[in-house]
């Protein structure tokens, strides 16, 4: 009997909606320091994008009485592929139904992951059409590169917290057709962390354990820059702008990502990263499993993981 | 009526077989200067790989009375996907049949592109199993990184010459399910260059015009490094080792690749490149078409394209 | 008999006064694209500085009916050292006398080089005192790093044109105590280029031949960034802002500088460079002499020097 | 009354002699991993150099029953300058007299710093004359760049431990004419760290407090690479070669050095660093004083200093 074929129904991570209880400070951070561009506003939300994101937005920043993530969107590879995923999710009994869409995309099918995070999948999207002052010098780029602040290229991935990461590991391949590229399995057999991808990126979403009894919490969202040196420059930009740097720049052993974590003013963790030329090209990639002992060695070059990286998520306990 | 779905049958470019009439000099170049590792030998061929290529080899270097490329291999996403491609190619009347395979992979189906280059597609492959001294410090990497010479991460793409690039533009999407990400269309309507991808990389093969009346010729093969700074270091390595640098480092306007072109001792052109974090994530990417006038502006930062880049291919006219 | 001791009377290149006949465009370029900060205005002049220049200004941009350089200033190591240089210059019969100083420094002694360029040397200077919004996060830095545009660290060197570079080679060591670190000597014995330093930098001023019959002309002024990658980013900034890139990024064989040359709106050539960790530490450095044949090889990685680099200076012939 | 003139008698740090009780392992590390070149042997010592060090050697590695530093050498700017320094040191009553010199230099005058470290100053030196296979492609470089291992450009600085750093702060300006560029002064008034330079580098020697009651101990020696990215690559080289990384890569707040600290096999700490384009050009640089509170903030981007950085020196307590 042949193995099932890999699933390519979901094309990529599309956008993340973050909540902030300091909307102006958060917006200033994302535009002036992080270097995103505002592409629209609607109600309590501002739509933001990195310069080479091809869609209208990749970050929806919404004023709220709390922090954390309201929803994450993935774009399907085709209308047919979208229907296949909807059918699969409904067969799992987890479907919520269709939303009308948003400023940046058309109808989207919604569902929850086992930890209660809200997901949506959609195909119809709104491409970013740059106004004159945002037209790039090179036509194969979505928008002009301003070099303002960190000036990231595109949305890369997000990391969510879950009480039962093992349940997520079972869920994501069925729901989105994701592959598990790497994972941490403790000596007890418990899955402590899991990294998923739907395409050639080494991951577009990661889950790590939430030990607080809360559910649906957010760990971080990541945008990428082209070079490791740009991550180092980002650190200087954060330093000069008084942004709290939690840890980094350093290299993760897991996924080998060159990372830098900061908190935006409302407390949501944001990462600047670079993966170099690393891609998952093998269609039959074998999941890399890190043991408790291996993970205990710290980051790639020996940095000990800071305690807050294991404990801080949004919303924090005060909100929960 | 809905648009046809994107095809994901071919996972990635697998390997290139290069011919050399200076086998020892070429091998020394690829191992000591370029930094590849030998993984095997068979007859007149040496099998080579970059440190993070997951397969046994990505470059097969074969001693011959000439230069140029003997064949290129692509790996399918699954056995079923391989059969679908075979059926499609046979339906086009271009199939040649199955070869037994090679030191690095199993049975492969062979065919020619319209310019006479030999292609093969396969699914069964041989993963690289590093001997003790080649085991990496991080288990998510295929092989130890030695930092010897240019020390590229992986095979990236190749560029072939064709008398009729327009015919190739029609052929590749049908044969491999490739997408055309960028192209140059002259004022006459003639396609002067075309860039194709089967996955999220912005291209895995490019074709540019051959004006010599020859067919089946080779322009260059490219390996990538993680950072643009590594391309600059490569230039210094080539300088210290007396390797002929044809052009670069500089940034292409097309595809925005940061490039450096050299000739290996037998005259085959080899590129070191870096693409930063640029990927083609849109499943419905719209082909970027460069006009003759746009291409006339030179490279991204204004460098004029050197004449030999348009004229030099292998085998050269003397061999042809 | 012992060799004369090295002279350390002049501490460093202090500032350059550039003329522009497009003052607003030039100022916009230097502030918004090049990333300098305005520290003052006086009459037709705007005083500009890079973020880690410790003095009030390093570039004085003066509106005029022409382009080119009006004067260059060097700072002496001490009041006593200044007097020693004044005595030496007066002994050569080339002294012009004292000026009252400027917004950025005190009394300065003026003289001409043999090609008619105006120099001044001074000791009393005005340190930059950052206003609150310009205070750096790290107190060992002169000013906040904004990351705005190219955002260079400091003034590095300038290049002047001279009809008789050999005469300059004799003059500078006597006038400023400079050392000749590198030079180009043609087969005829004529000096085609000469690089001088007063400190551990590999050069602070260079002269190359002016073949137009003009005198006192300017070739370029250079500011440095910390990393070669920042030179590459500068190229993208210039590309997005429509700035004319003359040549680069590439590496000079002479001095090994990683360079990028552009024209500011009025036509004065400006360079962004990086020298890595290269310094002249030997107190008895032996001048490197490049022959005509060696220079004919082009830049370090083989780039041919563009024709305009040999012919374009400011003011241009139209002004001359 | 005028201020005393700056002293330029000492040109630069020349070499460091390190002791190792694992001579073969240490030598393998310095040549194969660190990338130095052996230029000679004499008795128990091997002479090593970075590719752009102009002198015969900058590191003398000596087999011994212990670790740490045996002596440090500085090169004078001229024979006259050397005599002035000898006179100054003798006037301080600290002179030891002349040694005959070494494989790499001529007669040297020796003395101890107040903590008992052995220093020597010399003028006559032996320039490195590369054999054919070590000749660089560019003649303004001392030796071929191999790109082997970390492949640093040149010796940069060293850091010694002293029980009374304040005494050193008084001593070095008098002995060598050094300037104090930065220092840490605790709330008690005690000097906890002090950085000195004799030229335009921001420091060539640093002293930090030894709290163990030992004297004459060594903290680290530093070689520089041209780019921060090369420091990151060095970390990967150390990772692949099983070298213990103590801390970094990260950016010091003090001096803004981008650092990476490892232990060579015998336990001596070695640093790879990059300073970007930062230089001390001001002849009247004002010492930067960091308070206890400022130092308590950790490194520039917030990394907490690891405990061993304050406690580990060589020889260790076991030897002392």
PDB file of C-alpha atoms in Angstrom, chain A residues 158-316:
ATOM      1  CA  UNK A 158       3.473  32.663  14.650  1.00  0.00           C
ATOM      2  CA  UNK A 159       3.753  30.729  17.875  1.00  0.00           C
ATOM      3  CA  UNK A 160       0.753  29.830  19.985  1.00  0.00           C
ATOM      4  CA  UNK A 161       0.533  28.331  23.462  1.00  0.00           C
ATOM      5  CA  UNK A 162      -1.480  25.199  24.094  1.00  0.00           C
ATOM      6  CA  UNK A 163      -2.119  23.094  27.152  1.00  0.00           C
ATOM      7  CA  UNK A 164      -1.863  19.910  25.091  1.00  0.00           C
ATOM      8  CA  UNK A 165       0.649  20.301  22.282  1.00  0.00           C
ATOM      9  CA  UNK A 166       0.305  16.619  21.429  1.00  0.00           C
ATOM     10  CA  UNK A 167      -3.346  17.207  20.527  1.00  0.00           C
ATOM     11  CA  UNK A 168      -2.274  20.031  18.230  1.00  0.00           C
ATOM     12  CA  UNK A 169       0.282  17.750  16.598  1.00  0.00           C
ATOM     13  CA  UNK A 170      -2.527  15.402  15.651  1.00  0.00           C
ATOM     14  CA  UNK A 171      -4.876  18.174  14.642  1.00  0.00           C
ATOM     15  CA  UNK A 172      -2.886  20.406  12.285  1.00  0.00           C
ATOM     16  CA  UNK A 173      -1.969  17.783   9.673  1.00  0.00           C
ATOM     17  CA  UNK A 174      -5.635  16.800   9.440  1.00  0.00           C
ATOM     18  CA  UNK A 175      -7.029  20.328   9.426  1.00  0.00           C
ATOM     19  CA  UNK A 176      -4.524  22.162   7.238  1.00  0.00           C
ATOM     20  CA  UNK A 177      -2.496  19.335   5.770  1.00  0.00           C
ATOM     21  CA  UNK A 178       0.524  20.654   7.672  1.00  0.00           C
ATOM     22  CA  UNK A 179       3.691  18.634   8.097  1.00  0.00           C
ATOM     23  CA  UNK A 180       5.501  18.399  11.438  1.00  0.00           C
ATOM     24  CA  UNK A 181       9.062  19.480  10.702  1.00  0.00           C
ATOM     25  CA  UNK A 182      10.436  19.472  14.247  1.00  0.00           C
ATOM     26  CA  UNK A 183       9.198  18.717  17.756  1.00  0.00           C
ATOM     27  CA  UNK A 184      10.349  18.438  21.345  1.00  0.00           C
ATOM     28  CA  UNK A 185       9.287  15.242  23.114  1.00  0.00           C
ATOM     29  CA  UNK A 186       9.978  15.099  26.839  1.00  0.00           C
ATOM     30  CA  UNK A 187      11.181  11.954  28.604  1.00  0.00           C
ATOM     31  CA  UNK A 188       7.588  11.419  29.714  1.00  0.00           C
ATOM     32  CA  UNK A 189       6.467  11.257  26.098  1.00  0.00           C
ATOM     33  CA  UNK A 190       4.694  14.569  26.339  1.00  0.00           C
ATOM     34  CA  UNK A 191       5.101  16.865  23.336  1.00  0.00           C
ATOM     35  CA  UNK A 192       6.552  20.149  24.625  1.00  0.00           C
ATOM     36  CA  UNK A 193       6.794  21.944  21.310  1.00  0.00           C
ATOM     37  CA  UNK A 194       5.833  21.345  17.722  1.00  0.00           C
ATOM     38  CA  UNK A 195       6.660  23.149  14.455  1.00  0.00           C
ATOM     39  CA  UNK A 196       4.395  22.872  11.403  1.00  0.00           C
ATOM     40  CA  UNK A 197       4.602  23.901   7.784  1.00  0.00           C
ATOM     41  CA  UNK A 198       2.232  23.844   4.830  1.00  0.00           C
ATOM     42  CA  UNK A 199       4.872  24.741   2.261  1.00  0.00           C
ATOM     43  CA  UNK A 200       8.675  24.953   1.809  1.00  0.00           C
ATOM     44  CA  UNK A 201       9.258  27.202   4.762  1.00  0.00           C
ATOM     45  CA  UNK A 202      10.566  25.248   7.701  1.00  0.00           C
ATOM     46  CA  UNK A 203       7.548  26.348   9.743  1.00  0.00           C
ATOM     47  CA  UNK A 204       4.651  28.746   9.618  1.00  0.00           C
ATOM     48  CA  UNK A 205       3.230  27.977  13.027  1.00  0.00           C
ATOM     49  CA  UNK A 206       4.669  26.590  16.236  1.00  0.00           C
ATOM     50  CA  UNK A 207       3.002  25.537  19.449  1.00  0.00           C
ATOM     51  CA  UNK A 208       4.631  25.352  22.838  1.00  0.00           C
ATOM     52  CA  UNK A 209       3.209  24.320  26.173  1.00  0.00           C
ATOM     53  CA  UNK A 210       0.994  26.554  28.264  1.00  0.00           C
ATOM     54  CA  UNK A 211       1.405  25.570  31.906  1.00  0.00           C
ATOM     55  CA  UNK A 212      -0.917  28.195  33.374  1.00  0.00           C
ATOM     56  CA  UNK A 213      -4.247  26.500  32.913  1.00  0.00           C
ATOM     57  CA  UNK A 214      -5.239  29.171  30.415  1.00  0.00           C
ATOM     58  CA  UNK A 215      -6.245  28.460  26.840  1.00  0.00           C
ATOM     59  CA  UNK A 216      -6.084  30.232  23.521  1.00  0.00           C
ATOM     60  CA  UNK A 217      -3.024  32.251  24.369  1.00  0.00           C
ATOM     61  CA  UNK A 218      -0.440  33.783  22.105  1.00  0.00           C
ATOM     62  CA  UNK A 219       3.349  33.469  22.287  1.00  0.00           C
ATOM     63  CA  UNK A 220       4.681  35.548  19.377  1.00  0.00           C
ATOM     64  CA  UNK A 221       4.395  36.554  15.737  1.00  0.00           C
ATOM     65  CA  UNK A 222       7.447  36.767  13.504  1.00  0.00           C
ATOM     66  CA  UNK A 223       8.440  38.850  10.525  1.00  0.00           C
ATOM     67  CA  UNK A 224      11.637  38.153   8.607  1.00  0.00           C
ATOM     68  CA  UNK A 225      14.452  40.280   7.319  1.00  0.00           C
ATOM     69  CA  UNK A 226      16.759  39.247   4.513  1.00  0.00           C
ATOM     70  CA  UNK A 227      20.026  38.979   6.403  1.00  0.00           C
ATOM     71  CA  UNK A 228      21.225  38.137   9.894  1.00  0.00           C
ATOM     72  CA  UNK A 229      22.935  41.528   9.935  1.00  0.00           C
ATOM     73  CA  UNK A 230      19.486  43.106   9.669  1.00  0.00           C
ATOM     74  CA  UNK A 231      18.473  41.308  12.852  1.00  0.00           C
ATOM     75  CA  UNK A 232      21.500  42.862  14.544  1.00  0.00           C
ATOM     76  CA  UNK A 233      20.496  46.268  13.208  1.00  0.00           C
ATOM     77  CA  UNK A 234      16.979  45.660  14.518  1.00  0.00           C
ATOM     78  CA  UNK A 235      18.472  45.183  17.971  1.00  0.00           C
ATOM     79  CA  UNK A 236      20.109  48.604  17.709  1.00  0.00           C
ATOM     80  CA  UNK A 237      16.857  50.146  16.524  1.00  0.00           C
ATOM     81  CA  UNK A 238      15.035  48.646  19.511  1.00  0.00           C
ATOM     82  CA  UNK A 239      17.806  49.841  21.826  1.00  0.00           C
ATOM     83  CA  UNK A 240      17.608  53.415  20.543  1.00  0.00           C
ATOM     84  CA  UNK A 241      13.806  53.388  20.764  1.00  0.00           C
ATOM     85  CA  UNK A 242      13.549  51.989  24.262  1.00  0.00           C
ATOM     86  CA  UNK A 243      11.830  48.764  23.186  1.00  0.00           C
ATOM     87  CA  UNK A 244      12.147  45.897  25.653  1.00  0.00           C
ATOM     88  CA  UNK A 245      14.389  43.187  24.208  1.00  0.00           C
ATOM     89  CA  UNK A 246      13.574  39.867  25.846  1.00  0.00           C
ATOM     90  CA  UNK A 247      16.324  37.731  24.310  1.00  0.00           C
ATOM     91  CA  UNK A 248      18.596  37.522  21.325  1.00  0.00           C
ATOM     92  CA  UNK A 249      19.934  38.026  18.798  1.00  0.00           C
ATOM     93  CA  UNK A 250      21.007  34.384  18.878  1.00  0.00           C
ATOM     94  CA  UNK A 251      20.462  31.197  16.903  1.00  0.00           C
ATOM     95  CA  UNK A 252      17.865  28.602  17.868  1.00  0.00           C
ATOM     96  CA  UNK A 253      19.066  25.014  17.761  1.00  0.00           C
ATOM     97  CA  UNK A 254      15.534  24.042  16.740  1.00  0.00           C
ATOM     98  CA  UNK A 255      14.936  25.229  13.160  1.00  0.00           C
ATOM     99  CA  UNK A 256      18.251  27.152  13.292  1.00  0.00           C
ATOM    100  CA  UNK A 257      16.362  30.437  13.146  1.00  0.00           C
ATOM    101  CA  UNK A 258      18.403  33.539  13.961  1.00  0.00           C
ATOM    102  CA  UNK A 259      16.072  35.285  16.384  1.00  0.00           C
ATOM    103  CA  UNK A 260      15.383  38.463  18.326  1.00  0.00           C
ATOM    104  CA  UNK A 261      12.374  38.789  20.630  1.00  0.00           C
ATOM    105  CA  UNK A 262      10.876  42.028  21.857  1.00  0.00           C
ATOM    106  CA  UNK A 263       7.581  43.070  23.433  1.00  0.00           C
ATOM    107  CA  UNK A 264       5.453  45.616  21.641  1.00  0.00           C
ATOM    108  CA  UNK A 265       4.066  48.292  24.000  1.00  0.00           C
ATOM    109  CA  UNK A 266       0.959  46.284  24.975  1.00  0.00           C
ATOM    110  CA  UNK A 267       3.081  43.265  25.860  1.00  0.00           C
ATOM    111  CA  UNK A 268       2.577  41.029  22.835  1.00  0.00           C
ATOM    112  CA  UNK A 269       5.849  39.322  21.929  1.00  0.00           C
ATOM    113  CA  UNK A 270       7.175  40.015  18.429  1.00  0.00           C
ATOM    114  CA  UNK A 271      10.111  38.326  16.742  1.00  0.00           C
ATOM    115  CA  UNK A 272      12.503  39.451  14.032  1.00  0.00           C
ATOM    116  CA  UNK A 273      14.127  36.458  12.397  1.00  0.00           C
ATOM    117  CA  UNK A 274      16.265  35.201   9.577  1.00  0.00           C
ATOM    118  CA  UNK A 275      16.452  31.648   8.287  1.00  0.00           C
ATOM    119  CA  UNK A 276      19.164  32.112   5.702  1.00  0.00           C
ATOM    120  CA  UNK A 277      18.635  29.865   2.697  1.00  0.00           C
ATOM    121  CA  UNK A 278      17.199  27.009   4.744  1.00  0.00           C
ATOM    122  CA  UNK A 279      14.046  25.447   3.229  1.00  0.00           C
ATOM    123  CA  UNK A 280      12.205  22.165   3.579  1.00  0.00           C
ATOM    124  CA  UNK A 281      12.406  20.814   0.056  1.00  0.00           C
ATOM    125  CA  UNK A 282      12.035  17.086   0.787  1.00  0.00           C
ATOM    126  CA  UNK A 283       8.416  16.055   0.203  1.00  0.00           C
ATOM    127  CA  UNK A 284       9.002  13.234   2.695  1.00  0.00           C
ATOM    128  CA  UNK A 285      10.849  15.252   5.344  1.00  0.00           C
ATOM    129  CA  UNK A 286      11.371  13.206   8.464  1.00  0.00           C
ATOM    130  CA  UNK A 287      10.301  14.976  11.629  1.00  0.00           C
ATOM    131  CA  UNK A 288      13.263  15.972  13.785  1.00  0.00           C
ATOM    132  CA  UNK A 289      12.609  15.051  17.402  1.00  0.00           C
ATOM    133  CA  UNK A 290      14.552  16.831  20.150  1.00  0.00           C
ATOM    134  CA  UNK A 291      14.806  15.091  23.491  1.00  0.00           C
ATOM    135  CA  UNK A 292      14.589  16.767  26.854  1.00  0.00           C
ATOM    136  CA  UNK A 293      18.358  16.436  27.230  1.00  0.00           C
ATOM    137  CA  UNK A 294      19.031  17.952  23.835  1.00  0.00           C
ATOM    138  CA  UNK A 295      16.742  20.841  24.530  1.00  0.00           C
ATOM    139  CA  UNK A 296      18.461  21.352  27.874  1.00  0.00           C
ATOM    140  CA  UNK A 297      21.623  22.400  26.070  1.00  0.00           C
ATOM    141  CA  UNK A 298      20.087  25.792  25.384  1.00  0.00           C
ATOM    142  CA  UNK A 299      20.195  27.626  22.103  1.00  0.00           C
ATOM    143  CA  UNK A 300      22.563  26.717  19.271  1.00  0.00           C
ATOM    144  CA  UNK A 301      25.503  28.726  20.562  1.00  0.00           C
ATOM    145  CA  UNK A 302      24.837  27.955  24.207  1.00  0.00           C
ATOM    146  CA  UNK A 303      22.618  30.809  25.312  1.00  0.00           C
ATOM    147  CA  UNK A 304      20.343  29.736  28.148  1.00  0.00           C
ATOM    148  CA  UNK A 305      16.699  30.322  27.343  1.00  0.00           C
ATOM    149  CA  UNK A 306      15.403  33.158  29.519  1.00  0.00           C
ATOM    150  CA  UNK A 307      12.712  32.202  31.999  1.00  0.00           C
ATOM    151  CA  UNK A 308      10.121  34.620  30.614  1.00  0.00           C
ATOM    152  CA  UNK A 309      10.268  32.866  27.263  1.00  0.00           C
ATOM    153  CA  UNK A 310       8.638  29.872  28.930  1.00  0.00           C
ATOM    154  CA  UNK A 311       6.160  31.858  31.010  1.00  0.00           C
ATOM    155  CA  UNK A 312       5.152  35.044  29.230  1.00  0.00           C
ATOM    156  CA  UNK A 313       2.205  34.869  26.847  1.00  0.00           C
ATOM    157  CA  UNK A 314      -0.663  37.184  26.022  1.00  0.00           C
ATOM    158  CA  UNK A 315      -3.133  37.818  27.390  1.00  0.00           C
ATOM    159  CA  UNK A 316      -1.279  37.512  30.679  1.00  0.00           C
TER     160      UNK A 316
END
